[in-house]
mmCIF file of C-alpha atoms in Angstrom:
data_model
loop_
_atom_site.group_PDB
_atom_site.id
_atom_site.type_symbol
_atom_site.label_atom_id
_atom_site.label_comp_id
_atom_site.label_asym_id
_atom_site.label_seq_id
_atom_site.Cartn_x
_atom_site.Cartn_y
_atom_site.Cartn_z
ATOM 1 C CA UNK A 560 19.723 -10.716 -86.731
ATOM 2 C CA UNK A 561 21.293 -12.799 -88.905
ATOM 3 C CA UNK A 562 20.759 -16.602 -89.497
ATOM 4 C CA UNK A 563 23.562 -19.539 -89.298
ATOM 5 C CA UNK A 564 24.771 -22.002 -92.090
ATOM 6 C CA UNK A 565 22.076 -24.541 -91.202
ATOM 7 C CA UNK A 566 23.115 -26.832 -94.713
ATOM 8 C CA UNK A 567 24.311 -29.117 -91.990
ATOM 9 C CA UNK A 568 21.219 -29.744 -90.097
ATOM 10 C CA UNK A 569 19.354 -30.488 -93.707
ATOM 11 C CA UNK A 570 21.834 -33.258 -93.625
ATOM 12 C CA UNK A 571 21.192 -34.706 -90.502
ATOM 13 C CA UNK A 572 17.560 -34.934 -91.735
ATOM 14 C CA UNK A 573 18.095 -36.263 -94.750
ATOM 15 C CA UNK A 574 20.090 -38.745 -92.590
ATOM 16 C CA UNK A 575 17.920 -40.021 -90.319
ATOM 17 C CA UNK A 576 15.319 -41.599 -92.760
ATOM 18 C CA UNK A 577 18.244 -44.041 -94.064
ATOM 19 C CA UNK A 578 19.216 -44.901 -90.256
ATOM 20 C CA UNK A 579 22.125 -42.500 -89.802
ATOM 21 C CA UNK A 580 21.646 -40.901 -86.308
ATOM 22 C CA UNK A 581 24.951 -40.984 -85.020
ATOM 23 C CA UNK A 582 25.807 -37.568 -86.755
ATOM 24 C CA UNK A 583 23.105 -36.315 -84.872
ATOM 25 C CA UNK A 584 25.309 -37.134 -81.317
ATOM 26 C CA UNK A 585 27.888 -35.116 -83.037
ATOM 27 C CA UNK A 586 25.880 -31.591 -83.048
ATOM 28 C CA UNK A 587 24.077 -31.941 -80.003
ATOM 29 C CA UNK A 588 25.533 -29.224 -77.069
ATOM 30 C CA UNK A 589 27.435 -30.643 -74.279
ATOM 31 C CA UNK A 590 24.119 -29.659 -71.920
ATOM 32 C CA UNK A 591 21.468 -30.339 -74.867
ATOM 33 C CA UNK A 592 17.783 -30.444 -73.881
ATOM 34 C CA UNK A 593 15.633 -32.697 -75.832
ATOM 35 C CA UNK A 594 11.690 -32.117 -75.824
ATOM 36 C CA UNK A 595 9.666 -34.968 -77.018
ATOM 37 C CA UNK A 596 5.896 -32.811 -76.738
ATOM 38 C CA UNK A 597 4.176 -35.979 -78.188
ATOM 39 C CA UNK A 598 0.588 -36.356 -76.431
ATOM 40 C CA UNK A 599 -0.630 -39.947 -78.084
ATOM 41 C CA UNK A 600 -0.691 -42.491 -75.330
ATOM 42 C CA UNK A 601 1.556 -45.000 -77.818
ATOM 43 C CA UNK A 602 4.387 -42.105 -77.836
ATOM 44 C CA UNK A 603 4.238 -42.240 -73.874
ATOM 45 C CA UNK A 604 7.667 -44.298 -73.871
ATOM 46 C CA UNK A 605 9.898 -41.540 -76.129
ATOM 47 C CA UNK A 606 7.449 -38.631 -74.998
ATOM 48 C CA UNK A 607 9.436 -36.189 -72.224
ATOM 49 C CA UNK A 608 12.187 -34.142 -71.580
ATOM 50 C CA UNK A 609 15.872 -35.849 -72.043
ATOM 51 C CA UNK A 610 19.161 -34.174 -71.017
ATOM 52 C CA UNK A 611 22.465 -34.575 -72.483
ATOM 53 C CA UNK A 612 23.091 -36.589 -75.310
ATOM 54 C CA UNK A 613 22.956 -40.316 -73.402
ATOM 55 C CA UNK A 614 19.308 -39.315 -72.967
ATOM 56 C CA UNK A 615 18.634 -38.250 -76.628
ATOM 57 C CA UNK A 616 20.568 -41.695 -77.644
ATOM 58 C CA UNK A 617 17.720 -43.399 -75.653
ATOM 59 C CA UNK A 618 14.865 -41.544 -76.840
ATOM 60 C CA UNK A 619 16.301 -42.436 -80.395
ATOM 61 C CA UNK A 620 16.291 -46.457 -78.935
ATOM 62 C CA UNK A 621 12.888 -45.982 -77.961
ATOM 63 C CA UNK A 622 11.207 -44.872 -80.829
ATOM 64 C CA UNK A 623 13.250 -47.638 -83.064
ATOM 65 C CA UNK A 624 12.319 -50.525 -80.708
ATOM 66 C CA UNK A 625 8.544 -49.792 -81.854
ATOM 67 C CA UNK A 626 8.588 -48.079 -85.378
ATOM 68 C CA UNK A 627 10.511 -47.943 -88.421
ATOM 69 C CA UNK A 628 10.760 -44.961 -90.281
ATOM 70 C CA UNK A 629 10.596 -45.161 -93.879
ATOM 71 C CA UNK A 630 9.654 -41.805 -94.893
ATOM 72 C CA UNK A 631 11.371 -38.157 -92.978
ATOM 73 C CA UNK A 632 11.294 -35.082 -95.642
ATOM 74 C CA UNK A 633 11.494 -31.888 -94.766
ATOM 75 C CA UNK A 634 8.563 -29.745 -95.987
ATOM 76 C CA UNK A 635 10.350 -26.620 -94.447
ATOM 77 C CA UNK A 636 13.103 -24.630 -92.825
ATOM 78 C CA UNK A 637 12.959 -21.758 -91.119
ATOM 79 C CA UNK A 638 16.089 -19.772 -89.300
ATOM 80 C CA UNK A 639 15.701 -16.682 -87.443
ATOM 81 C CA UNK A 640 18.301 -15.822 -85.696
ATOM 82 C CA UNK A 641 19.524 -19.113 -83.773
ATOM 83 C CA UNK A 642 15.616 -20.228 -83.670
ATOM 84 C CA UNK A 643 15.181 -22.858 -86.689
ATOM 85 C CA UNK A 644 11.465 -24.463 -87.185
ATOM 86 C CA UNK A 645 11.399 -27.626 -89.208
ATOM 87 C CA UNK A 646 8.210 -29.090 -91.181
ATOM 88 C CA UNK A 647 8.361 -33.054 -91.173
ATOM 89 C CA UNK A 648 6.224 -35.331 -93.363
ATOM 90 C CA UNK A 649 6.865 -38.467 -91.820
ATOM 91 C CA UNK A 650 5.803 -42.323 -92.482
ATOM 92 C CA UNK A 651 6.747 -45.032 -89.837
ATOM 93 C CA UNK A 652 5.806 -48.536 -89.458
ATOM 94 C CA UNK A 653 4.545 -50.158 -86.238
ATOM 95 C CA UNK A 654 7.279 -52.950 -85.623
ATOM 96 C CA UNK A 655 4.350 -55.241 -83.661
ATOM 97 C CA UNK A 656 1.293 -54.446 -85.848
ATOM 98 C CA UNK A 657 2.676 -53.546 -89.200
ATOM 99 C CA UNK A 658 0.401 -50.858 -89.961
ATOM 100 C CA UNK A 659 1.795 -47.878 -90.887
ATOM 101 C CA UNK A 660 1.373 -43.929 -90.014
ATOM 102 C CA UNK A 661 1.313 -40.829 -91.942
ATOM 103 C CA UNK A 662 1.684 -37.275 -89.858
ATOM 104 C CA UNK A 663 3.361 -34.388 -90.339
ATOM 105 C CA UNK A 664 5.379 -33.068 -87.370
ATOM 106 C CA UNK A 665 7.134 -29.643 -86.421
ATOM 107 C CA UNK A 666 10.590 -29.090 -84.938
ATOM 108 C CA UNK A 667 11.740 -25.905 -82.830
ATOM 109 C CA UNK A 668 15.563 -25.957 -82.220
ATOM 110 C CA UNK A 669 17.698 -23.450 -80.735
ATOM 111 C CA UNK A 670 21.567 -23.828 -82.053
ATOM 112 C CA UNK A 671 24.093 -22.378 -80.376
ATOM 113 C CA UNK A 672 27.645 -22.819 -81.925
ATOM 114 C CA UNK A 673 26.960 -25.444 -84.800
ATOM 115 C CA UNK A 674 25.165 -27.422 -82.399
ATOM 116 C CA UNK A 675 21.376 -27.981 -80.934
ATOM 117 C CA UNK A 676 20.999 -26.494 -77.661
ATOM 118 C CA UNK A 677 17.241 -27.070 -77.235
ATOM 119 C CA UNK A 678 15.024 -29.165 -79.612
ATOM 120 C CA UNK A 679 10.973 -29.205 -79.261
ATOM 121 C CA UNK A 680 8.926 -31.948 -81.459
ATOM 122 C CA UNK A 681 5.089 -31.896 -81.428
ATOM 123 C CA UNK A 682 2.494 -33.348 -83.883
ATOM 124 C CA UNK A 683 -0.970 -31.794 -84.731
ATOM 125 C CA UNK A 684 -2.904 -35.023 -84.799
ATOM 126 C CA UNK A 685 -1.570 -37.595 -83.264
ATOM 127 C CA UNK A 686 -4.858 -40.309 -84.326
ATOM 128 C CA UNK A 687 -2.756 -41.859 -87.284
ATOM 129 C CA UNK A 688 -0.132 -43.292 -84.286
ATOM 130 C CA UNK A 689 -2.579 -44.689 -82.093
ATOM 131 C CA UNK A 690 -4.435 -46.406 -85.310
ATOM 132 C CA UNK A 691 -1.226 -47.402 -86.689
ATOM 133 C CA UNK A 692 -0.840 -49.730 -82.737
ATOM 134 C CA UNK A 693 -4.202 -51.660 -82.767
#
């Protein structure tokens, strides 16, 4: 099986960290499904399942109203087939406490056509988050 041209999503990536998400709305599927797999109790308002890309623009709202990203590099890229797993070493600060957080999250997306059919986020330890709220 071979693997797409995924230059494109590295871009979207490399995007996001200087506050460039509107790209993003341009390579999500028509019928997207957006997985937010987060378990700390301060993700609970941008943790779930969105549909459709007015539901991914709010999960992006969300997570902005309470952090600000300053650090999104990808650590690594894997593509298998349409199946592409992303490595994230991320930094965001808490807009109310200014603390910041250091984790490292992972990415499953299926692409169909250019686009992202399915995405799934999770983190391994979520403890930097909820010390990064009190």
């Amino acid at each position: 099986m071979s693997s797409p041209d995924i230059a494109w999503l590295r871009t979207l990536y490399d995007g996001y960290v200087k506050g460039e998400i509107e790209p993003i709305f341009d390579r999500l599927a028509g019928d997207v499904e957006w997985i937010s797999a987060l378990d700390a109790p301060t993700a609970k308002p941008f943790a779930g399942t969105f549909h459709g890309a007015e539901e991914v623009r709010r999960f992006f709202h969300t997570i902005a109203q309470d952090w600000l990203i300053t650090r999104y590099e990808v650590q690594q890229m894997i593509a298998n087939g349409d199946l592409v797993v992303v490595s994230i070493a991320a930094s965001a600060r808490n807009r109310r406490t200014g603390k910041t957080a250091e984790l490292t999250t992972q990415h499953a997306m299926i692409l169909r056509d250019g686009n992202i059919q399915r995405f799934v986020e999770w983190c391994n330890d979520s403890a930097p988050l909820e010390a990064a709220c009190r």
